[in-house]
JSON list of C-alpha atoms in Angstrom, two decimals:
[
{"chain": "Z", "resi": 203, "resn": "MET", "atom": "CA", "xyz": [18.14, 15.20, 19.25]},
{"chain": "Z", "resi": 204, "resn": "SER", "atom": "CA", "xyz": [21.32, 17.10, 19.66]},
{"chain": "Z", "resi": 205, "resn": "GLY", "atom": "CA", "xyz": [21.54, 19.89, 17.13]},
{"chain": "Z", "resi": 206, "resn": "HIS", "atom": "CA", "xyz": [17.89, 19.75, 16.13]},
{"chain": "Z", "resi": 207, "resn": "VAL", "atom": "CA", "xyz": [16.64, 23.12, 15.02]},
{"chain": "Z", "resi": 208, "resn": "PRO", "atom": "CA", "xyz": [12.85, 23.55, 14.99]},
{"chain": "Z", "resi": 209, "resn": "GLY", "atom": "CA", "xyz": [11.50, 24.70, 11.67]},
{"chain": "Z", "resi": 210, "resn": "ARG", "atom": "CA", "xyz": [12.87, 23.46, 8.39]},
{"chain": "Z", "resi": 211, "resn": "ALA", "atom": "CA", "xyz": [15.53, 21.09, 9.69]},
{"chain": "Z", "resi": 212, "resn": "LEU", "atom": "CA", "xyz": [15.01, 17.36, 9.32]},
{"chain": "Z", "resi": 213, "resn": "PRO", "atom": "CA", "xyz": [13.77, 15.40, 11.06]},
{"chain": "Z", "resi": 214, "resn": "ARG", "atom": "CA", "xyz": [10.89, 17.57, 12.15]},
{"chain": "Z", "resi": 215, "resn": "LEU", "atom": "CA", "xyz": [7.31, 17.49, 13.32]},
{"chain": "Z", "resi": 216, "resn": "GLU", "atom": "CA", "xyz": [4.64, 18.77, 10.99]},
{"chain": "Z", "resi": 217, "resn": "PRO", "atom": "CA", "xyz": [1.48, 19.68, 12.93]},
{"chain": "Z", "resi": 218, "resn": "VAL", "atom": "CA", "xyz": [-1.82, 18.58, 11.40]},
{"chain": "Z", "resi": 219, "resn": "GLY", "atom": "CA", "xyz": [-4.61, 21.09, 11.87]},
{"chain": "Z", "resi": 220, "resn": "ARG", "atom": "CA", "xyz": [-4.54, 23.96, 14.31]},
{"chain": "Z", "resi": 221, "resn": "ARG", "atom": "CA", "xyz": [-1.87, 23.45, 16.95]},
{"chain": "Z", "resi": 222, "resn": "ARG", "atom": "CA", "xyz": [-3.18, 23.00, 20.49]},
{"chain": "Z", "resi": 223, "resn": "PRO", "atom": "CA", "xyz": [-1.15, 24.46, 23.35]},
{"chain": "Z", "resi": 224, "resn": "ASP", "atom": "CA", "xyz": [-2.44, 21.84, 25.79]},
{"chain": "Z", "resi": 225, "resn": "PRO", "atom": "CA", "xyz": [-3.24, 18.59, 23.97]},
{"chain": "Z", "resi": 226, "resn": "ALA", "atom": "CA", "xyz": [-4.69, 15.73, 26.02]},
{"chain": "Z", "resi": 227, "resn": "ALA", "atom": "CA", "xyz": [-2.66, 13.26, 24.01]},
{"chain": "Z", "resi": 228, "resn": "LEU", "atom": "CA", "xyz": [-0.20, 13.30, 21.13]},
{"chain": "Z", "resi": 229, "resn": "VAL", "atom": "CA", "xyz": [-0.19, 11.23, 17.95]},
{"chain": "Z", "resi": 230, "resn": "LEU", "atom": "CA", "xyz": [2.92, 10.86, 15.81]},
{"chain": "Z", "resi": 231, "resn": "VAL", "atom": "CA", "xyz": [2.26, 9.54, 12.30]},
{"chain": "Z", "resi": 232, "resn": "ALA", "atom": "CA", "xyz": [5.21, 7.96, 10.46]},
{"chain": "Z", "resi": 233, "resn": "HIS", "atom": "CA", "xyz": [4.85, 7.24, 6.75]},
{"chain": "Z", "resi": 234, "resn": "GLY", "atom": "CA", "xyz": [6.62, 4.63, 4.64]},
{"chain": "Z", "resi": 235, "resn": "GLY", "atom": "CA", "xyz": [9.81, 4.75, 2.63]},
{"chain": "Z", "resi": 236, "resn": "ARG", "atom": "CA", "xyz": [12.42, 2.64, 0.92]},
{"chain": "Z", "resi": 237, "resn": "ALA", "atom": "CA", "xyz": [14.65, -0.05, 2.31]},
{"chain": "Z", "resi": 238, "resn": "GLY", "atom": "CA", "xyz": [17.72, 1.91, 1.30]},
{"chain": "Z", "resi": 239, "resn": "SER", "atom": "CA", "xyz": [17.87, 5.54, 0.20]},
{"chain": "Z", "resi": 240, "resn": "ARG", "atom": "CA", "xyz": [19.79, 8.62, 1.32]},
{"chain": "Z", "resi": 241, "resn": "GLU", "atom": "CA", "xyz": [17.56, 10.93, -0.65]},
{"chain": "Z", "resi": 242, "resn": "SER", "atom": "CA", "xyz": [16.22, 13.76, 1.47]},
{"chain": "Z", "resi": 243, "resn": "GLY", "atom": "CA", "xyz": [12.90, 13.19, 3.21]},
{"chain": "Z", "resi": 244, "resn": "GLU", "atom": "CA", "xyz": [11.91, 16.77, 2.44]},
{"chain": "Z", "resi": 245, "resn": "ARG", "atom": "CA", "xyz": [9.86, 15.98, -0.64]},
{"chain": "Z", "resi": 246, "resn": "ARG", "atom": "CA", "xyz": [6.32, 14.84, 0.06]},
{"chain": "Z", "resi": 247, "resn": "ARG", "atom": "CA", "xyz": [6.06, 11.54, -1.77]},
{"chain": "Z", "resi": 248, "resn": "LEU", "atom": "CA", "xyz": [3.18, 9.10, -2.20]},
{"chain": "Z", "resi": 249, "resn": "THR", "atom": "CA", "xyz": [4.03, 7.42, 1.09]},
{"chain": "Z", "resi": 250, "resn": "TYR", "atom": "CA", "xyz": [3.47, 10.76, 2.85]},
{"chain": "Z", "resi": 251, "resn": "TRP", "atom": "CA", "xyz": [0.17, 11.46, 1.09]},
{"chain": "Z", "resi": 252, "resn": "ARG", "atom": "CA", "xyz": [-1.00, 7.93, 1.90]},
{"chain": "Z", "resi": 253, "resn": "MET", "atom": "CA", "xyz": [-0.79, 8.63, 5.62]},
{"chain": "Z", "resi": 254, "resn": "LEU", "atom": "CA", "xyz": [-1.92, 12.26, 5.72]},
{"chain": "Z", "resi": 255, "resn": "PRO", "atom": "CA", "xyz": [-5.64, 11.31, 5.57]},
{"chain": "Z", "resi": 256, "resn": "PHE", "atom": "CA", "xyz": [-5.17, 9.15, 8.67]},
{"chain": "Z", "resi": 257, "resn": "ALA", "atom": "CA", "xyz": [-3.63, 12.09, 10.50]},
{"chain": "Z", "resi": 258, "resn": "LYS", "atom": "CA", "xyz": [-6.39, 14.46, 9.40]},
{"chain": "Z", "resi": 259, "resn": "ASP", "atom": "CA", "xyz": [-9.07, 11.97, 10.34]},
{"chain": "Z", "resi": 260, "resn": "LEU", "atom": "CA", "xyz": [-7.61, 11.63, 13.83]},
{"chain": "Z", "resi": 261, "resn": "ARG", "atom": "CA", "xyz": [-7.41, 15.39, 14.22]},
{"chain": "Z", "resi": 262, "resn": "ARG", "atom": "CA", "xyz": [-11.07, 15.76, 13.21]},
{"chain": "Z", "resi": 263, "resn": "ALA", "atom": "CA", "xyz": [-12.23, 12.92, 15.43]},
{"chain": "Z", "resi": 264, "resn": "GLY", "atom": "CA", "xyz": [-10.14, 14.01, 18.41]},
{"chain": "Z", "resi": 265, "resn": "PRO", "atom": "CA", "xyz": [-9.89, 17.78, 18.60]},
{"chain": "Z", "resi": 266, "resn": "GLU", "atom": "CA", "xyz": [-8.17, 17.39, 21.96]},
{"chain": "Z", "resi": 267, "resn": "LEU", "atom": "CA", "xyz": [-5.30, 15.60, 20.22]},
{"chain": "Z", "resi": 268, "resn": "GLY", "atom": "CA", "xyz": [-2.07, 17.05, 19.00]},
{"chain": "Z", "resi": 269, "resn": "VAL", "atom": "CA", "xyz": [-1.39, 15.22, 15.73]},
{"chain": "Z", "resi": 270, "resn": "PHE", "atom": "CA", "xyz": [1.93, 15.42, 13.89]},
{"chain": "Z", "resi": 271, "resn": "MET", "atom": "CA", "xyz": [3.32, 14.00, 10.70]},
{"chain": "Z", "resi": 272, "resn": "LEU", "atom": "CA", "xyz": [6.95, 12.95, 10.99]},
{"chain": "Z", "resi": 273, "resn": "ARG", "atom": "CA", "xyz": [9.26, 14.32, 8.33]},
{"chain": "Z", "resi": 274, "resn": "TYR", "atom": "CA", "xyz": [12.30, 12.09, 8.00]},
{"chain": "Z", "resi": 275, "resn": "ARG", "atom": "CA", "xyz": [15.88, 13.06, 7.28]},
{"chain": "Z", "resi": 276, "resn": "HIS", "atom": "CA", "xyz": [16.13, 10.38, 4.63]},
{"chain": "Z", "resi": 277, "resn": "ARG", "atom": "CA", "xyz": [13.81, 8.48, 2.37]},
{"chain": "Z", "resi": 278, "resn": "GLY", "atom": "CA", "xyz": [15.12, 5.05, 3.42]},
{"chain": "Z", "resi": 279, "resn": "TRP", "atom": "CA", "xyz": [15.56, 2.81, 6.43]},
{"chain": "Z", "resi": 280, "resn": "ASN", "atom": "CA", "xyz": [19.20, 2.19, 5.54]},
{"chain": "Z", "resi": 281, "resn": "GLY", "atom": "CA", "xyz": [20.11, -1.05, 7.22]},
{"chain": "Z", "resi": 282, "resn": "ALA", "atom": "CA", "xyz": [21.95, -0.86, 10.50]},
{"chain": "Z", "resi": 283, "resn": "ASP", "atom": "CA", "xyz": [21.60, 2.92, 10.55]},
{"chain": "Z", "resi": 284, "resn": "ARG", "atom": "CA", "xyz": [17.85, 2.49, 11.10]},
{"chain": "Z", "resi": 285, "resn": "ASP", "atom": "CA", "xyz": [17.36, 6.12, 10.09]},
{"chain": "Z", "resi": 286, "resn": "ALA", "atom": "CA", "xyz": [13.57, 6.08, 10.32]},
{"chain": "Z", "resi": 287, "resn": "GLN", "atom": "CA", "xyz": [13.65, 4.61, 13.82]},
{"chain": "Z", "resi": 288, "resn": "ARG", "atom": "CA", "xyz": [16.20, 7.17, 14.93]},
{"chain": "Z", "resi": 289, "resn": "ASP", "atom": "CA", "xyz": [14.02, 9.96, 13.55]},
{"chain": "Z", "resi": 290, "resn": "VAL", "atom": "CA", "xyz": [10.99, 8.65, 15.43]},
{"chain": "Z", "resi": 291, "resn": "GLU", "atom": "CA", "xyz": [13.04, 8.52, 18.62]},
{"chain": "Z", "resi": 292, "resn": "ALA", "atom": "CA", "xyz": [14.33, 12.04, 18.08]},
{"chain": "Z", "resi": 293, "resn": "MET", "atom": "CA", "xyz": [10.88, 13.45, 17.52]},
{"chain": "Z", "resi": 294, "resn": "LEU", "atom": "CA", "xyz": [9.50, 11.60, 20.53]},
{"chain": "Z", "resi": 295, "resn": "ALA", "atom": "CA", "xyz": [12.10, 13.40, 22.60]},
{"chain": "Z", "resi": 296, "resn": "GLU", "atom": "CA", "xyz": [10.99, 16.66, 21.02]},
{"chain": "Z", "resi": 297, "resn": "LEU", "atom": "CA", "xyz": [7.33, 15.93, 21.82]},
{"chain": "Z", "resi": 298, "resn": "ARG", "atom": "CA", "xyz": [8.22, 15.14, 25.42]},
{"chain": "Z", "resi": 299, "resn": "ARG", "atom": "CA", "xyz": [10.15, 18.38, 25.66]},
{"chain": "Z", "resi": 300, "resn": "ARG", "atom": "CA", "xyz": [7.20, 20.39, 24.33]},
{"chain": "Z", "resi": 301, "resn": "HIS", "atom": "CA", "xyz": [4.50, 18.50, 26.24]},
{"chain": "Z", "resi": 302, "resn": "PRO", "atom": "CA", "xyz": [5.97, 16.76, 29.28]},
{"chain": "Z", "resi": 303, "resn": "GLY", "atom": "CA", "xyz": [3.81, 14.00, 30.70]},
{"chain": "Z", "resi": 304, "resn": "VAL", "atom": "CA", "xyz": [1.33, 13.91, 27.82]},
{"chain": "Z", "resi": 305, "resn": "PRO", "atom": "CA", "xyz": [0.69, 10.35, 26.56]},
{"chain": "Z", "resi": 306, "resn": "ILE", "atom": "CA", "xyz": [1.81, 9.55, 23.04]},
{"chain": "Z", "resi": 307, "resn": "VAL", "atom": "CA", "xyz": [0.31, 7.17, 20.48]},
{"chain": "Z", "resi": 308, "resn": "LEU", "atom": "CA", "xyz": [2.42, 6.11, 17.49]},
{"chain": "Z", "resi": 309, "resn": "VAL", "atom": "CA", "xyz": [0.94, 5.31, 14.08]},
{"chain": "Z", "resi": 310, "resn": "GLY", "atom": "CA", "xyz": [3.14, 4.09, 11.25]},
{"chain": "Z", "resi": 311, "resn": "ASN", "atom": "CA", "xyz": [2.88, 2.53, 7.81]},
{"chain": "Z", "resi": 312, "resn": "SER", "atom": "CA", "xyz": [5.34, 0.18, 6.14]},
{"chain": "Z", "resi": 313, "resn": "MET", "atom": "CA", "xyz": [8.84, 1.47, 6.98]},
{"chain": "Z", "resi": 314, "resn": "GLY", "atom": "CA", "xyz": [7.15, 3.82, 9.43]},
{"chain": "Z", "resi": 315, "resn": "GLY", "atom": "CA", "xyz": [5.30, 0.88, 10.97]},
{"chain": "Z", "resi": 316, "resn": "ARG", "atom": "CA", "xyz": [8.59, -0.83, 11.66]},
{"chain": "Z", "resi": 317, "resn": "ALA", "atom": "CA", "xyz": [10.03, 2.40, 13.04]},
{"chain": "Z", "resi": 318, "resn": "VAL", "atom": "CA", "xyz": [7.17, 3.00, 15.48]},
{"chain": "Z", "resi": 319, "resn": "LEU", "atom": "CA", "xyz": [7.17, -0.59, 16.70]},
{"chain": "Z", "resi": 320, "resn": "ARG", "atom": "CA", "xyz": [10.89, -0.40, 17.40]},
{"chain": "Z", "resi": 321, "resn": "ALA", "atom": "CA", "xyz": [10.62, 3.02, 19.06]},
{"chain": "Z", "resi": 322, "resn": "ALA", "atom": "CA", "xyz": [7.63, 2.09, 21.22]},
{"chain": "Z", "resi": 323, "resn": "GLY", "atom": "CA", "xyz": [9.73, 1.66, 24.34]},
{"chain": "Z", "resi": 324, "resn": "ALA", "atom": "CA", "xyz": [10.38, 5.38, 24.64]},
{"chain": "Z", "resi": 325, "resn": "ASP", "atom": "CA", "xyz": [9.05, 7.26, 27.65]},
{"chain": "Z", "resi": 326, "resn": "GLY", "atom": "CA", "xyz": [5.54, 8.57, 27.15]},
{"chain": "Z", "resi": 327, "resn": "VAL", "atom": "CA", "xyz": [4.48, 6.06, 24.51]},
{"chain": "Z", "resi": 328, "resn": "VAL", "atom": "CA", "xyz": [1.32, 4.25, 25.58]},
{"chain": "Z", "resi": 329, "resn": "SER", "atom": "CA", "xyz": [0.20, 2.62, 22.33]},
{"chain": "Z", "resi": 330, "resn": "VAL", "atom": "CA", "xyz": [1.42, 1.83, 18.86]},
{"chain": "Z", "resi": 331, "resn": "CYS", "atom": "CA", "xyz": [-0.42, 1.12, 15.64]},
{"chain": "Z", "resi": 332, "resn": "ALA", "atom": "CA", "xyz": [1.48, -0.40, 12.72]},
{"chain": "Z", "resi": 333, "resn": "LEU", "atom": "CA", "xyz": [-0.18, -0.63, 9.30]},
{"chain": "Z", "resi": 334, "resn": "ALA", "atom": "CA", "xyz": [1.47, -3.08, 6.93]},
{"chain": "Z", "resi": 335, "resn": "PRO", "atom": "CA", "xyz": [4.76, -2.83, 8.82]},
{"chain": "Z", "resi": 336, "resn": "ARG", "atom": "CA", "xyz": [7.84, -3.83, 6.87]},
{"chain": "Z", "resi": 337, "resn": "LEU", "atom": "CA", "xyz": [9.25, -6.45, 9.23]},
{"chain": "Z", "resi": 338, "resn": "ASP", "atom": "CA", "xyz": [11.93, -9.01, 8.47]},
{"chain": "Z", "resi": 339, "resn": "GLY", "atom": "CA", "xyz": [11.89, -11.35, 11.44]},
{"chain": "Z", "resi": 340, "resn": "SER", "atom": "CA", "xyz": [14.74, -9.60, 13.22]},
{"chain": "Z", "resi": 341, "resn": "ASP", "atom": "CA", "xyz": [12.68, -6.97, 14.99]},
{"chain": "Z", "resi": 342, "resn": "PRO", "atom": "CA", "xyz": [12.67, -7.01, 18.79]},
{"chain": "Z", "resi": 343, "resn": "VAL", "atom": "CA", "xyz": [9.53, -7.11, 20.92]},
{"chain": "Z", "resi": 344, "resn": "ALA", "atom": "CA", "xyz": [10.79, -6.36, 24.46]},
{"chain": "Z", "resi": 345, "resn": "GLN", "atom": "CA", "xyz": [10.18, -2.64, 23.98]},
{"chain": "Z", "resi": 346, "resn": "LEU", "atom": "CA", "xyz": [6.43, -3.31, 23.65]},
{"chain": "Z", "resi": 347, "resn": "ALA", "atom": "CA", "xyz": [6.07, -4.22, 27.32]},
{"chain": "Z", "resi": 348, "resn": "GLY", "atom": "CA", "xyz": [3.16, -2.31, 28.81]},
{"chain": "Z", "resi": 349, "resn": "ARG", "atom": "CA", "xyz": [2.06, -0.86, 25.47]},
{"chain": "Z", "resi": 350, "resn": "SER", "atom": "CA", "xyz": [-1.12, -1.59, 23.54]},
{"chain": "Z", "resi": 351, "resn": "VAL", "atom": "CA", "xyz": [-0.31, -2.74, 20.02]},
{"chain": "Z", "resi": 352, "resn": "LEU", "atom": "CA", "xyz": [-2.46, -2.85, 16.91]},
{"chain": "Z", "resi": 353, "resn": "ILE", "atom": "CA", "xyz": [-1.02, -4.40, 13.76]},
{"chain": "Z", "resi": 354, "resn": "ALA", "atom": "CA", "xyz": [-3.08, -4.47, 10.57]},
{"chain": "Z", "resi": 355, "resn": "HIS", "atom": "CA", "xyz": [-2.09, -5.94, 7.24]},
{"chain": "Z", "resi": 356, "resn": "GLY", "atom": "CA", "xyz": [-3.91, -6.32, 3.95]},
{"chain": "Z", "resi": 357, "resn": "ASP", "atom": "CA", "xyz": [-4.12, -9.93, 2.89]},
{"chain": "Z", "resi": 358, "resn": "GLN", "atom": "CA", "xyz": [-3.18, -8.99, -0.68]},
{"chain": "Z", "resi": 359, "resn": "ASP", "atom": "CA", "xyz": [-0.12, -6.97, 0.22]},
{"chain": "Z", "resi": 360, "resn": "ARG", "atom": "CA", "xyz": [2.74, -7.72, -2.17]},
{"chain": "Z", "resi": 361, "resn": "TRP", "atom": "CA", "xyz": [5.25, -5.18, -0.81]},
{"chain": "Z", "resi": 362, "resn": "THR", "atom": "CA", "xyz": [5.39, -6.34, 2.77]},
{"chain": "Z", "resi": 363, "resn": "ASP", "atom": "CA", "xyz": [4.67, -9.78, 4.14]},
{"chain": "Z", "resi": 364, "resn": "PRO", "atom": "CA", "xyz": [1.52, -10.35, 6.21]},
{"chain": "Z", "resi": 365, "resn": "ARG", "atom": "CA", "xyz": [3.13, -13.52, 7.58]},
{"chain": "Z", "resi": 366, "resn": "GLN", "atom": "CA", "xyz": [5.86, -11.43, 9.20]},
{"chain": "Z", "resi": 367, "resn": "SER", "atom": "CA", "xyz": [3.19, -9.29, 10.84]},
{"chain": "Z", "resi": 368, "resn": "LEU", "atom": "CA", "xyz": [1.45, -12.37, 12.16]},
{"chain": "Z", "resi": 369, "resn": "ALA", "atom": "CA", "xyz": [4.69, -13.82, 13.53]},
{"chain": "Z", "resi": 370, "resn": "TYR", "atom": "CA", "xyz": [5.48, -10.50, 15.18]},
{"chain": "Z", "resi": 371, "resn": "ALA", "atom": "CA", "xyz": [1.98, -10.11, 16.63]},
{"chain": "Z", "resi": 372, "resn": "VAL", "atom": "CA", "xyz": [2.13, -13.55, 18.16]},
{"chain": "Z", "resi": 373, "resn": "ALA", "atom": "CA", "xyz": [5.69, -13.24, 19.47]},
{"chain": "Z", "resi": 374, "resn": "PRO", "atom": "CA", "xyz": [5.03, -10.59, 22.12]},
{"chain": "Z", "resi": 375, "resn": "ARG", "atom": "CA", "xyz": [2.48, -12.69, 23.93]},
{"chain": "Z", "resi": 376, "resn": "PRO", "atom": "CA", "xyz": [3.65, -13.92, 27.32]},
{"chain": "C", "resi": 268, "resn": "MET", "atom": "CA", "xyz": [6.04, -8.95, 26.52]},
{"chain": "C", "resi": 269, "resn": "THR", "atom": "CA", "xyz": [2.58, -7.46, 26.34]},
{"chain": "C", "resi": 270, "resn": "ASP", "atom": "CA", "xyz": [-0.83, -9.06, 26.36]},
{"chain": "C", "resi": 271, "resn": "ARG", "atom": "CA", "xyz": [-2.44, -6.11, 24.63]},
{"chain": "C", "resi": 272, "resn": "VAL", "atom": "CA", "xyz": [-1.81, -7.06, 21.02]},
{"chain": "C", "resi": 273, "resn": "ALA", "atom": "CA", "xyz": [-4.42, -7.13, 18.29]},
{"chain": "C", "resi": 274, "resn": "ARG", "atom": "CA", "xyz": [-3.56, -8.10, 14.75]},
{"chain": "C", "resi": 275, "resn": "PHE", "atom": "CA", "xyz": [-6.00, -7.55, 11.89]},
{"chain": "C", "resi": 276, "resn": "GLU", "atom": "CA", "xyz": [-5.89, -8.95, 8.41]},
{"chain": "C", "resi": 277, "resn": "VAL", "atom": "CA", "xyz": [-7.80, -6.61, 6.11]},
{"chain": "C", "resi": 278, "resn": "LEU", "atom": "CA", "xyz": [-9.31, -8.81, 3.45]},
{"chain": "C", "resi": 279, "resn": "GLY", "atom": "CA", "xyz": [-9.18, -7.68, -0.14]},
{"chain": "C", "resi": 280, "resn": "ASP", "atom": "CA", "xyz": [-6.66, -4.87, 0.21]},
{"chain": "C", "resi": 281, "resn": "GLY", "atom": "CA", "xyz": [-2.98, -4.45, -0.51]},
{"chain": "C", "resi": 282, "resn": "HIS", "atom": "CA", "xyz": [-0.13, -2.21, 0.54]},
{"chain": "C", "resi": 283, "resn": "SER", "atom": "CA", "xyz": [-1.74, 0.99, -0.70]},
{"chain": "C", "resi": 284, "resn": "MET", "atom": "CA", "xyz": [-4.69, 0.64, 1.73]},
{"chain": "C", "resi": 285, "resn": "LEU", "atom": "CA", "xyz": [-6.85, 2.32, -0.92]},
{"chain": "C", "resi": 286, "resn": "ARG", "atom": "CA", "xyz": [-9.58, -0.19, -1.68]},
{"chain": "C", "resi": 287, "resn": "ARG", "atom": "CA", "xyz": [-10.85, -0.16, 1.87]},
{"chain": "C", "resi": 288, "resn": "SER", "atom": "CA", "xyz": [-9.51, 3.19, 2.98]},
{"chain": "C", "resi": 289, "resn": "GLY", "atom": "CA", "xyz": [-12.52, 3.90, 5.16]},
{"chain": "C", "resi": 290, "resn": "ASP", "atom": "CA", "xyz": [-12.08, 0.66, 7.05]},
{"chain": "C", "resi": 291, "resn": "TRP", "atom": "CA", "xyz": [-8.39, 1.29, 7.63]},
{"chain": "C", "resi": 292, "resn": "ALA", "atom": "CA", "xyz": [-9.13, 4.80, 8.88]},
{"chain": "C", "resi": 293, "resn": "SER", "atom": "CA", "xyz": [-11.91, 3.55, 11.14]},
{"chain": "C", "resi": 294, "resn": "LEU", "atom": "CA", "xyz": [-9.64, 0.89, 12.59]},
{"chain": "C", "resi": 295, "resn": "VAL", "atom": "CA", "xyz": [-6.94, 3.43, 13.43]},
{"chain": "C", "resi": 296, "resn": "ARG", "atom": "CA", "xyz": [-9.40, 6.03, 14.72]},
{"chain": "C", "resi": 297, "resn": "ARG", "atom": "CA", "xyz": [-11.15, 3.61, 17.08]},
{"chain": "C", "resi": 298, "resn": "PHE", "atom": "CA", "xyz": [-7.84, 2.30, 18.36]},
{"chain": "C", "resi": 299, "resn": "VAL", "atom": "CA", "xyz": [-6.31, 5.71, 19.02]},
{"chain": "C", "resi": 300, "resn": "LEU", "atom": "CA", "xyz": [-9.39, 7.25, 20.61]},
{"chain": "C", "resi": 301, "resn": "GLY", "atom": "CA", "xyz": [-9.89, 4.13, 22.69]},
{"chain": "C", "resi": 302, "resn": "GLU", "atom": "CA", "xyz": [-6.33, 4.25, 23.91]},
{"chain": "C", "resi": 303, "resn": "ILE", "atom": "CA", "xyz": [-6.46, 7.84, 25.04]},
{"chain": "C", "resi": 304, "resn": "GLY", "atom": "CA", "xyz": [-9.83, 7.36, 26.71]},
{"chain": "C", "resi": 305, "resn": "THR", "atom": "CA", "xyz": [-11.96, 9.55, 24.47]},
{"chain": "C", "resi": 306, "resn": "ASN", "atom": "CA", "xyz": [-13.92, 6.50, 23.32]},
{"chain": "C", "resi": 307, "resn": "PRO", "atom": "CA", "xyz": [-14.31, 3.15, 25.03]},
{"chain": "C", "resi": 308, "resn": "ARG", "atom": "CA", "xyz": [-11.80, 0.56, 23.96]},
{"chain": "C", "resi": 309, "resn": "THR", "atom": "CA", "xyz": [-13.31, -1.69, 21.35]},
{"chain": "C", "resi": 310, "resn": "PRO", "atom": "CA", "xyz": [-13.71, -5.34, 22.33]},
{"chain": "C", "resi": 311, "resn": "THR", "atom": "CA", "xyz": [-11.08, -6.32, 19.80]},
{"chain": "C", "resi": 312, "resn": "SER", "atom": "CA", "xyz": [-8.49, -4.04, 21.34]},
{"chain": "C", "resi": 313, "resn": "ARG", "atom": "CA", "xyz": [-9.36, -5.13, 24.88]},
{"chain": "C", "resi": 314, "resn": "THR", "atom": "CA", "xyz": [-8.50, -8.74, 24.18]},
{"chain": "C", "resi": 315, "resn": "PRO", "atom": "CA", "xyz": [-5.33, -10.18, 22.74]},
{"chain": "C", "resi": 316, "resn": "CYS", "atom": "CA", "xyz": [-6.38, -11.76, 19.52]},
{"chain": "C", "resi": 317, "resn": "ASP", "atom": "CA", "xyz": [-5.97, -12.24, 15.83]},
{"chain": "C", "resi": 318, "resn": "HIS", "atom": "CA", "xyz": [-8.74, -10.94, 13.62]},
{"chain": "C", "resi": 319, "resn": "ARG", "atom": "CA", "xyz": [-9.80, -10.97, 10.04]},
{"chain": "C", "resi": 320, "resn": "HIS", "atom": "CA", "xyz": [-11.61, -7.87, 8.93]},
{"chain": "C", "resi": 321, "resn": "PRO", "atom": "CA", "xyz": [-14.09, -8.71, 6.18]},
{"chain": "C", "resi": 322, "resn": "PRO", "atom": "CA", "xyz": [-15.76, -5.98, 4.16]},
{"chain": "C", "resi": 323, "resn": "ASP", "atom": "CA", "xyz": [-18.61, -4.32, 6.05]}
]
């Protein structure tokens, strides 16, 4: 992303566990957020803490992995601005710059699930996992070509709609 | 667009993914490690399908 300064600037990558100089694969974990909010993504909210255990578990199970939490610019998706998606795309570019040619797996929850599904067409992405993605029926599927996709949804979810996940999961099939 | 899609419905849990946190974590772990080749791909992620994930 033009103008991105590593360190405290947002968006940024937050490494989970000891950083590996030569990871065999990279995992970017994107947490949830609100439909609309320009609040800073700096504060670690419940949606962040909900996904951190997944990131730590992956780091423990795959010491050869480089695992990163995504820190958003904003708390919300924000309609046509698609801020979360743009942040995922920016940090994918940053990962490719740091580790050219290393395969990338995306994991996202809720707003982050939508963001990773929509950003899955980026170079280097091989797979995407969306947990309770917040989909609305307008989300494209063409970018999933050639990627492995896992979508999981709790059947008692009241915040996002499992039926949208099902429709989305079925849509990409040839 | 892709034939490598698996969709799970985790029975008995909601948006927080807390009641069955271990199952959610296991699902993600097996998928990610299978995709990068550390572990074999699970049968469910080798085949396009729609699954329900009852409590273990």
